[in-house]
C-alpha positions as a LaTeX table, in Angstrom:
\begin{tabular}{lrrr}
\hline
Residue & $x$ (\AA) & $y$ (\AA) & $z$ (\AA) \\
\hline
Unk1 & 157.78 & $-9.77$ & 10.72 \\
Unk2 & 155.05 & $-6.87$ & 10.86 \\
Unk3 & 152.15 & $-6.15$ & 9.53 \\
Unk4 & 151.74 & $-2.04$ & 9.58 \\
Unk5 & 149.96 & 1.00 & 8.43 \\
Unk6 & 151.79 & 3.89 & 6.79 \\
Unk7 & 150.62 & 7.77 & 7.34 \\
Unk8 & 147.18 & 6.06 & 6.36 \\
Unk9 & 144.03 & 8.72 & 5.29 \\
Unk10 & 140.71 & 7.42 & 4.89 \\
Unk11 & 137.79 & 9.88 & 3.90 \\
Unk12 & 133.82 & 8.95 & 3.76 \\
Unk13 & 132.37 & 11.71 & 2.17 \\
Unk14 & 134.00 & 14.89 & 3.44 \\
Unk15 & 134.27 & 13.58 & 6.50 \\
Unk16 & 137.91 & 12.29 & 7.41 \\
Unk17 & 137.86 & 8.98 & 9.87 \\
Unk18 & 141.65 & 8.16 & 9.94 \\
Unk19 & 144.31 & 11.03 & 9.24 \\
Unk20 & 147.97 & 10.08 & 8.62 \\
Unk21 & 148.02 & 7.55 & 10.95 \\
Unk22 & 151.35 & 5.09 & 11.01 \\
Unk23 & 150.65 & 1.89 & 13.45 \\
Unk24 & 153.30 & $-1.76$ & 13.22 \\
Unk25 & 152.19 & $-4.57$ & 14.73 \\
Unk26 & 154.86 & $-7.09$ & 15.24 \\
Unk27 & 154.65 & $-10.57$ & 15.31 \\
Unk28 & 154.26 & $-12.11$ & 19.07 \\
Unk29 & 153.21 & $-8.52$ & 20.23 \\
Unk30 & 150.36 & $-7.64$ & 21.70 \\
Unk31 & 149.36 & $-4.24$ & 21.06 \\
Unk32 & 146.27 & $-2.29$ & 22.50 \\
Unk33 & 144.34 & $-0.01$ & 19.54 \\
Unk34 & 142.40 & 2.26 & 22.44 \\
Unk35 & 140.52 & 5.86 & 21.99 \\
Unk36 & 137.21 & 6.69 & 22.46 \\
Unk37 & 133.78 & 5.92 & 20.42 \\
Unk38 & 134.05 & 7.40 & 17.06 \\
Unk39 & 137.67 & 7.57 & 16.90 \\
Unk40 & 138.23 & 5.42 & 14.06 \\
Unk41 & 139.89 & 2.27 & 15.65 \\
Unk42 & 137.57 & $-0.15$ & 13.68 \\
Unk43 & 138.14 & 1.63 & 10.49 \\
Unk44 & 141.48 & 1.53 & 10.66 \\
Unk45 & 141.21 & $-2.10$ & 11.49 \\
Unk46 & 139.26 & $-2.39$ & 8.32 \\
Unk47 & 142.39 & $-1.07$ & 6.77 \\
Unk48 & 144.66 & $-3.11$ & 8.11 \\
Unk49 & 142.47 & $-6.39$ & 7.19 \\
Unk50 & 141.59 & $-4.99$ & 3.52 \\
Unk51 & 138.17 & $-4.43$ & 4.06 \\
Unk52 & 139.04 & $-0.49$ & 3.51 \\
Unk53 & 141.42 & 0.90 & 1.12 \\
Unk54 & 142.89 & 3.93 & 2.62 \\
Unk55 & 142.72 & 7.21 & 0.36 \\
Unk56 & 146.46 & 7.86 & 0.92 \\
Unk57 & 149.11 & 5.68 & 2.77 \\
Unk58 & 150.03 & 2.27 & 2.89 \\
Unk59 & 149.55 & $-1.24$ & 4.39 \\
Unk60 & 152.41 & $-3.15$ & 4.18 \\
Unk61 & 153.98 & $-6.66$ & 5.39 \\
Unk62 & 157.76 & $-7.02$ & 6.38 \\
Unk63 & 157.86 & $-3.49$ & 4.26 \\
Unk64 & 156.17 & $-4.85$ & 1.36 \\
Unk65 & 152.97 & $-3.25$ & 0.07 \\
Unk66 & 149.82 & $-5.17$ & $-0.21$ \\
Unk67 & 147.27 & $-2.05$ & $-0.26$ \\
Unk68 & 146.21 & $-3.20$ & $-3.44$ \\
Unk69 & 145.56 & $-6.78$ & $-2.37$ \\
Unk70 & 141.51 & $-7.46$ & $-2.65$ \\
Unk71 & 140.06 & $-8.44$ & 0.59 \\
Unk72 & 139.77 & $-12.21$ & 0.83 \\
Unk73 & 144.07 & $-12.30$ & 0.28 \\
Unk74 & 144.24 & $-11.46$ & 3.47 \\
Unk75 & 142.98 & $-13.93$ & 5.72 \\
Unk76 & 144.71 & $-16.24$ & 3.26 \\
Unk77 & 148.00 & $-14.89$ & 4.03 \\
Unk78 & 148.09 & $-14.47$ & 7.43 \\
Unk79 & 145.82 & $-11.21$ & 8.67 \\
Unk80 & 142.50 & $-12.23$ & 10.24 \\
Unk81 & 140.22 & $-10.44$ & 12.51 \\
Unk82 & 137.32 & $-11.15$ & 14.49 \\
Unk83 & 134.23 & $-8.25$ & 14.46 \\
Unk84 & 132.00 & $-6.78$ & 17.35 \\
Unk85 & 129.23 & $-8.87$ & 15.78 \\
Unk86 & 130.17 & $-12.48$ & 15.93 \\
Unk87 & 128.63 & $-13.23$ & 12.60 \\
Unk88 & 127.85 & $-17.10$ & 12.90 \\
Unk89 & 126.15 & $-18.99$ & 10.99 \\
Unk90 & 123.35 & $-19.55$ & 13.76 \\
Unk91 & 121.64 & $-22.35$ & 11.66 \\
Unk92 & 124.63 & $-24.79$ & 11.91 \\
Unk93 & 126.30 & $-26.43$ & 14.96 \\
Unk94 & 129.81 & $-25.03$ & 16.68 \\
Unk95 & 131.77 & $-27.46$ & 14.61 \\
Unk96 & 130.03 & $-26.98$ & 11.52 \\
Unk97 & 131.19 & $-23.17$ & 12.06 \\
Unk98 & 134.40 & $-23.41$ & 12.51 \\
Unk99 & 134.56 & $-26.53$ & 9.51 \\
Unk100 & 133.29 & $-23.72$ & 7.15 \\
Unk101 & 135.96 & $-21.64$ & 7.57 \\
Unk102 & 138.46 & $-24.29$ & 6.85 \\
Unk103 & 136.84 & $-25.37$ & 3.76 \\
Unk104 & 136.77 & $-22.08$ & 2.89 \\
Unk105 & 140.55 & $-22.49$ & 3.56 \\
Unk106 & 141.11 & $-25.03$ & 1.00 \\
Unk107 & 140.90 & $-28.29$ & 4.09 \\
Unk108 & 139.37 & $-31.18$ & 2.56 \\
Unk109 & 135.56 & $-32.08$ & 4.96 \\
Unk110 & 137.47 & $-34.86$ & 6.85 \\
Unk111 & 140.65 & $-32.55$ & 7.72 \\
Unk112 & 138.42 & $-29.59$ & 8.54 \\
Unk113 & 136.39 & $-31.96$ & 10.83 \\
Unk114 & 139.86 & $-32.95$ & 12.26 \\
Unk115 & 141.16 & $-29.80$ & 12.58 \\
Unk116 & 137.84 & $-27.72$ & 14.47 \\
Unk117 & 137.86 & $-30.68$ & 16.78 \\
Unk118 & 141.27 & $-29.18$ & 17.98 \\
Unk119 & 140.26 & $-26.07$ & 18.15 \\
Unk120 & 137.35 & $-26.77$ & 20.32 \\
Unk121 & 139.51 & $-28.77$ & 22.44 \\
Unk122 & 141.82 & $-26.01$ & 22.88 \\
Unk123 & 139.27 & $-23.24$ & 23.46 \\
Unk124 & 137.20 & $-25.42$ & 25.66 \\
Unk125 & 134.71 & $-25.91$ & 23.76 \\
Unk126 & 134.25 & $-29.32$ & 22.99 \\
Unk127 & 131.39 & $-30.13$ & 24.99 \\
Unk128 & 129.65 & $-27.93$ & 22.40 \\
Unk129 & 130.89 & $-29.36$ & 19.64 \\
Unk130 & 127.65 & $-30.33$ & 18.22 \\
Unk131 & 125.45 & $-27.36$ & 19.31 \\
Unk132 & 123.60 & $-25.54$ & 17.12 \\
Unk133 & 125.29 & $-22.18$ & 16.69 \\
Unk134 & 121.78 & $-20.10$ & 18.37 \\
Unk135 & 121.50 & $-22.04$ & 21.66 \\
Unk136 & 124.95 & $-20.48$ & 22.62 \\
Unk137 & 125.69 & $-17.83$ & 25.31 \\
Unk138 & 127.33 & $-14.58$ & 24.08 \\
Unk139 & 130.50 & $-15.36$ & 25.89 \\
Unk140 & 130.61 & $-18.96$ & 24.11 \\
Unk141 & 129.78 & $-17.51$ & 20.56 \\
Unk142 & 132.53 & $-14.87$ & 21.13 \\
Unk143 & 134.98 & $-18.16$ & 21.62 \\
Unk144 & 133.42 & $-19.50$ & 18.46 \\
Unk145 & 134.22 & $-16.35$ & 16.50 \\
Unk146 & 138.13 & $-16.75$ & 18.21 \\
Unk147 & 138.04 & $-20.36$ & 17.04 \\
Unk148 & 137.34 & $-19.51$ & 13.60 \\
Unk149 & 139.78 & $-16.93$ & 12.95 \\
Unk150 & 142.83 & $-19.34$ & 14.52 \\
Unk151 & 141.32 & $-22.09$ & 11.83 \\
Unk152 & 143.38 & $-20.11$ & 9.54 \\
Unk153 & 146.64 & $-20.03$ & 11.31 \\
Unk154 & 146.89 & $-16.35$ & 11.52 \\
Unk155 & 150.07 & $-14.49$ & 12.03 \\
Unk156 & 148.64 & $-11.56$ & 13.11 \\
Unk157 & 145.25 & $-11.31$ & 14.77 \\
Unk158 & 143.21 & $-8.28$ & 14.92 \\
Unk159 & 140.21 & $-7.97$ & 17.74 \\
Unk160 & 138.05 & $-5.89$ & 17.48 \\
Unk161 & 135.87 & $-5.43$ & 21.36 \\
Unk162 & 136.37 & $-9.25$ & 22.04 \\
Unk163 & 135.03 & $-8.15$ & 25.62 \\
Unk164 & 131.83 & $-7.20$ & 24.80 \\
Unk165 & 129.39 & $-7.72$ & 26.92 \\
Unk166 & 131.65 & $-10.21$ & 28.97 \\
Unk167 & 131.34 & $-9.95$ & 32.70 \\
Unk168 & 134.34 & $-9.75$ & 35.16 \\
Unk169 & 135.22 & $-13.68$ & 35.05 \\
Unk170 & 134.70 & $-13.70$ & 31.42 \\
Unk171 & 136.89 & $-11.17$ & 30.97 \\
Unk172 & 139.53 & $-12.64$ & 32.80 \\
Unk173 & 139.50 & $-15.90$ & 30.98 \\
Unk174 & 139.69 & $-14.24$ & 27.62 \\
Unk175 & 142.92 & $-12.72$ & 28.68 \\
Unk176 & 144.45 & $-16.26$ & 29.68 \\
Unk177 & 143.38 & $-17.32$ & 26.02 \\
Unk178 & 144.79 & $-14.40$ & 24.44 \\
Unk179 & 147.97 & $-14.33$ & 25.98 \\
Unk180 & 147.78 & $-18.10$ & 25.32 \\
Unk181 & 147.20 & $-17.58$ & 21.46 \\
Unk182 & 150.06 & $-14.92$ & 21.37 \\
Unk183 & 152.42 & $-17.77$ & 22.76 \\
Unk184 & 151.27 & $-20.90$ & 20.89 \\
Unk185 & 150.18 & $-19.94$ & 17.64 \\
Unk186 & 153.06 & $-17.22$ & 17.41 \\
Unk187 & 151.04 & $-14.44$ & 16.04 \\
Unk188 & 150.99 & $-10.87$ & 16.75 \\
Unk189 & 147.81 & $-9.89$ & 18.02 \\
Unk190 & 146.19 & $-6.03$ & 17.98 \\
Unk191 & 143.19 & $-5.37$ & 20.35 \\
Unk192 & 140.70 & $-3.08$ & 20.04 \\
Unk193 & 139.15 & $-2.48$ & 23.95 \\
Unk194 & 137.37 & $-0.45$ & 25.98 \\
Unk195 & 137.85 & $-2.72$ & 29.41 \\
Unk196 & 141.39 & $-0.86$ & 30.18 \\
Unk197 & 141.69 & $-3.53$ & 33.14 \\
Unk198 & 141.91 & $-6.57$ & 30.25 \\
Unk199 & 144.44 & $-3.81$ & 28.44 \\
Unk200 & 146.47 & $-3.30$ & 31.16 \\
Unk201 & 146.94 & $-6.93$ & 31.75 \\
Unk202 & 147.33 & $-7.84$ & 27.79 \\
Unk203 & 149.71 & $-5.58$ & 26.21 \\
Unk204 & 153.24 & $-3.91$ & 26.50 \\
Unk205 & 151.98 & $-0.87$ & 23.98 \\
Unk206 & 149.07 & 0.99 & 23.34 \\
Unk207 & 148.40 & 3.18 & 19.84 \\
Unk208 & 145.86 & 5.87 & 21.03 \\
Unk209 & 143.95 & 7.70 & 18.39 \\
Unk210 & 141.50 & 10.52 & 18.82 \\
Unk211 & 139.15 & 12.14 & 16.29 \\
Unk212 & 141.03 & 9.22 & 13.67 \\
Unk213 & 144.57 & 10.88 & 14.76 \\
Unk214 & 147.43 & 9.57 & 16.55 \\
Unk215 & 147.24 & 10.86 & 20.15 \\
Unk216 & 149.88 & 8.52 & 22.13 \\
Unk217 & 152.00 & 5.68 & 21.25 \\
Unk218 & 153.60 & 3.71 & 24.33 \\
Unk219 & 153.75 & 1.55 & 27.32 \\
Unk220 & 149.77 & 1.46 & 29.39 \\
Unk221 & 151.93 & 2.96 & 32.74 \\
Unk222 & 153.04 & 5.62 & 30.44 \\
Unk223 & 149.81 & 6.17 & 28.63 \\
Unk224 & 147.85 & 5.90 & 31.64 \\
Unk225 & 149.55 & 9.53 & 33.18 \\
Unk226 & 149.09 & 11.83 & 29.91 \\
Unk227 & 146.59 & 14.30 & 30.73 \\
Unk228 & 145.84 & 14.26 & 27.04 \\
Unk229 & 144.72 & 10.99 & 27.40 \\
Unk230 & 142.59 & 11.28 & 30.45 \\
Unk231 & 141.09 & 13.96 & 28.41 \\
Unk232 & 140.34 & 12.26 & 25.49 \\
Unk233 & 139.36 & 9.28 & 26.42 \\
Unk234 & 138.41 & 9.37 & 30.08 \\
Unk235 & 136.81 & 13.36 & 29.99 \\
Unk236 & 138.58 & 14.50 & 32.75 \\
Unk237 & 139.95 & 17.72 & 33.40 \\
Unk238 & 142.84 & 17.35 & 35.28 \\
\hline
\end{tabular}
């Protein structure tokens, strides 16, 4: 199963922020979404989770469309994300958080209690269980966020800068977890990074765009050498 873009345009004005861009994301792959600041990675995230319909192309899932699909189908059939901005709800407690989303979900209160308990357990979490949603450090909300977009079983996960802000040993455990969420929830999972360390370690391709086009498509080693892409992405010169 995949969940891909097709020669996707998207316009904002007269400015163009994705041109004919194809990307697949296969289940239990990890892919790196990597280019500069500016380059349109996040919109075509946006795109991919139906927050932005593209002005030409196509999303599709296992080759079917679903470009027309209003936002909130996605997350209930499979595609979540998680954003640069954590977006909790800072008035209610960890658990509360993630129970929220699984209401939202269709879980009964009891089951959703239930089922965020797990999550916290598996995420590490469950000392804060009952913390209120402010009092957290920016690596533990970012785990929160994580938490809340597995509540819906995805089956492919899109991350956008999960680093953020994350220091070296906080980077380091969030690629345990993600390689850990690629292998035990089964999903295919597209990250959008600037800490090309973390990418190196996470994924066996990278989709490079530039200026909202296509530059590269392949493995880091083999990404790494292009001088376009040290150009790009890195400014150097040679």
């Amino acid at each position: 199963m995949a969940l891909s873009a097709q020669s996707v345009n998207v316009r904002f004005g007269g400015v163009r922020a994705v041109t004919d861009v194809s990307l697949r994301l296969d289940q239990g792959e990890i892919l790196g979404l990597v280019g500069p600041n500016g380059a349109g990675k996040t919109t075509l995230v946006n795109v991919l989770s139906g927050f932005q319909r593209p002005a030409e192309g196509d999303v599709q899932i296992d080759g079917q469309s679903v470009r027309a699909q209003p936002p909130h189908w996605f997350p209930a059939n499979g595609v979540v994300r998680t954003f640069q901005s954590v977006r909790l709800f800072m008035g209610l407690t960890v658990s509360e958080n993630i129970e929220a989303a699984l209401t939202v979900a269709g879980y009964s209160r009891r089951s959703a209690r239930a089922k965020a308990g797990d999550l916290l357990d598996y995420l590490g979490l469950a000392e804060r269980r009952d913390t209120i949603a402010s009092a957290l450090n920016y690596s533990d909300e970012r785990r929160v966020g994580i938490a809340r977009a597995l509540a819906l079983n995805p089956r492919f996960l899109l991350m956008d800068e999960p680093a953020a802000g994350m220091n070296a040993a906080e980077v380091d455990e969030l690629g345990v977890l993600i390689h850990a969420i690629r292998k035990d929830f089964g999903c295919g999972v597209l990250v959008i990074e600037h800490n090309m360390r973390l990418i190196s370690d996470l994924c066996e391709r990278l989709h490079v765009i530039v200026q909202g086009a296509t530059l590269a498509v392949g493995a880091p080693e083999d990404i790494w050498g292009l001088p376009e892409f040290r150009s790009a992405y890195l400014g150097a010169t040679s």
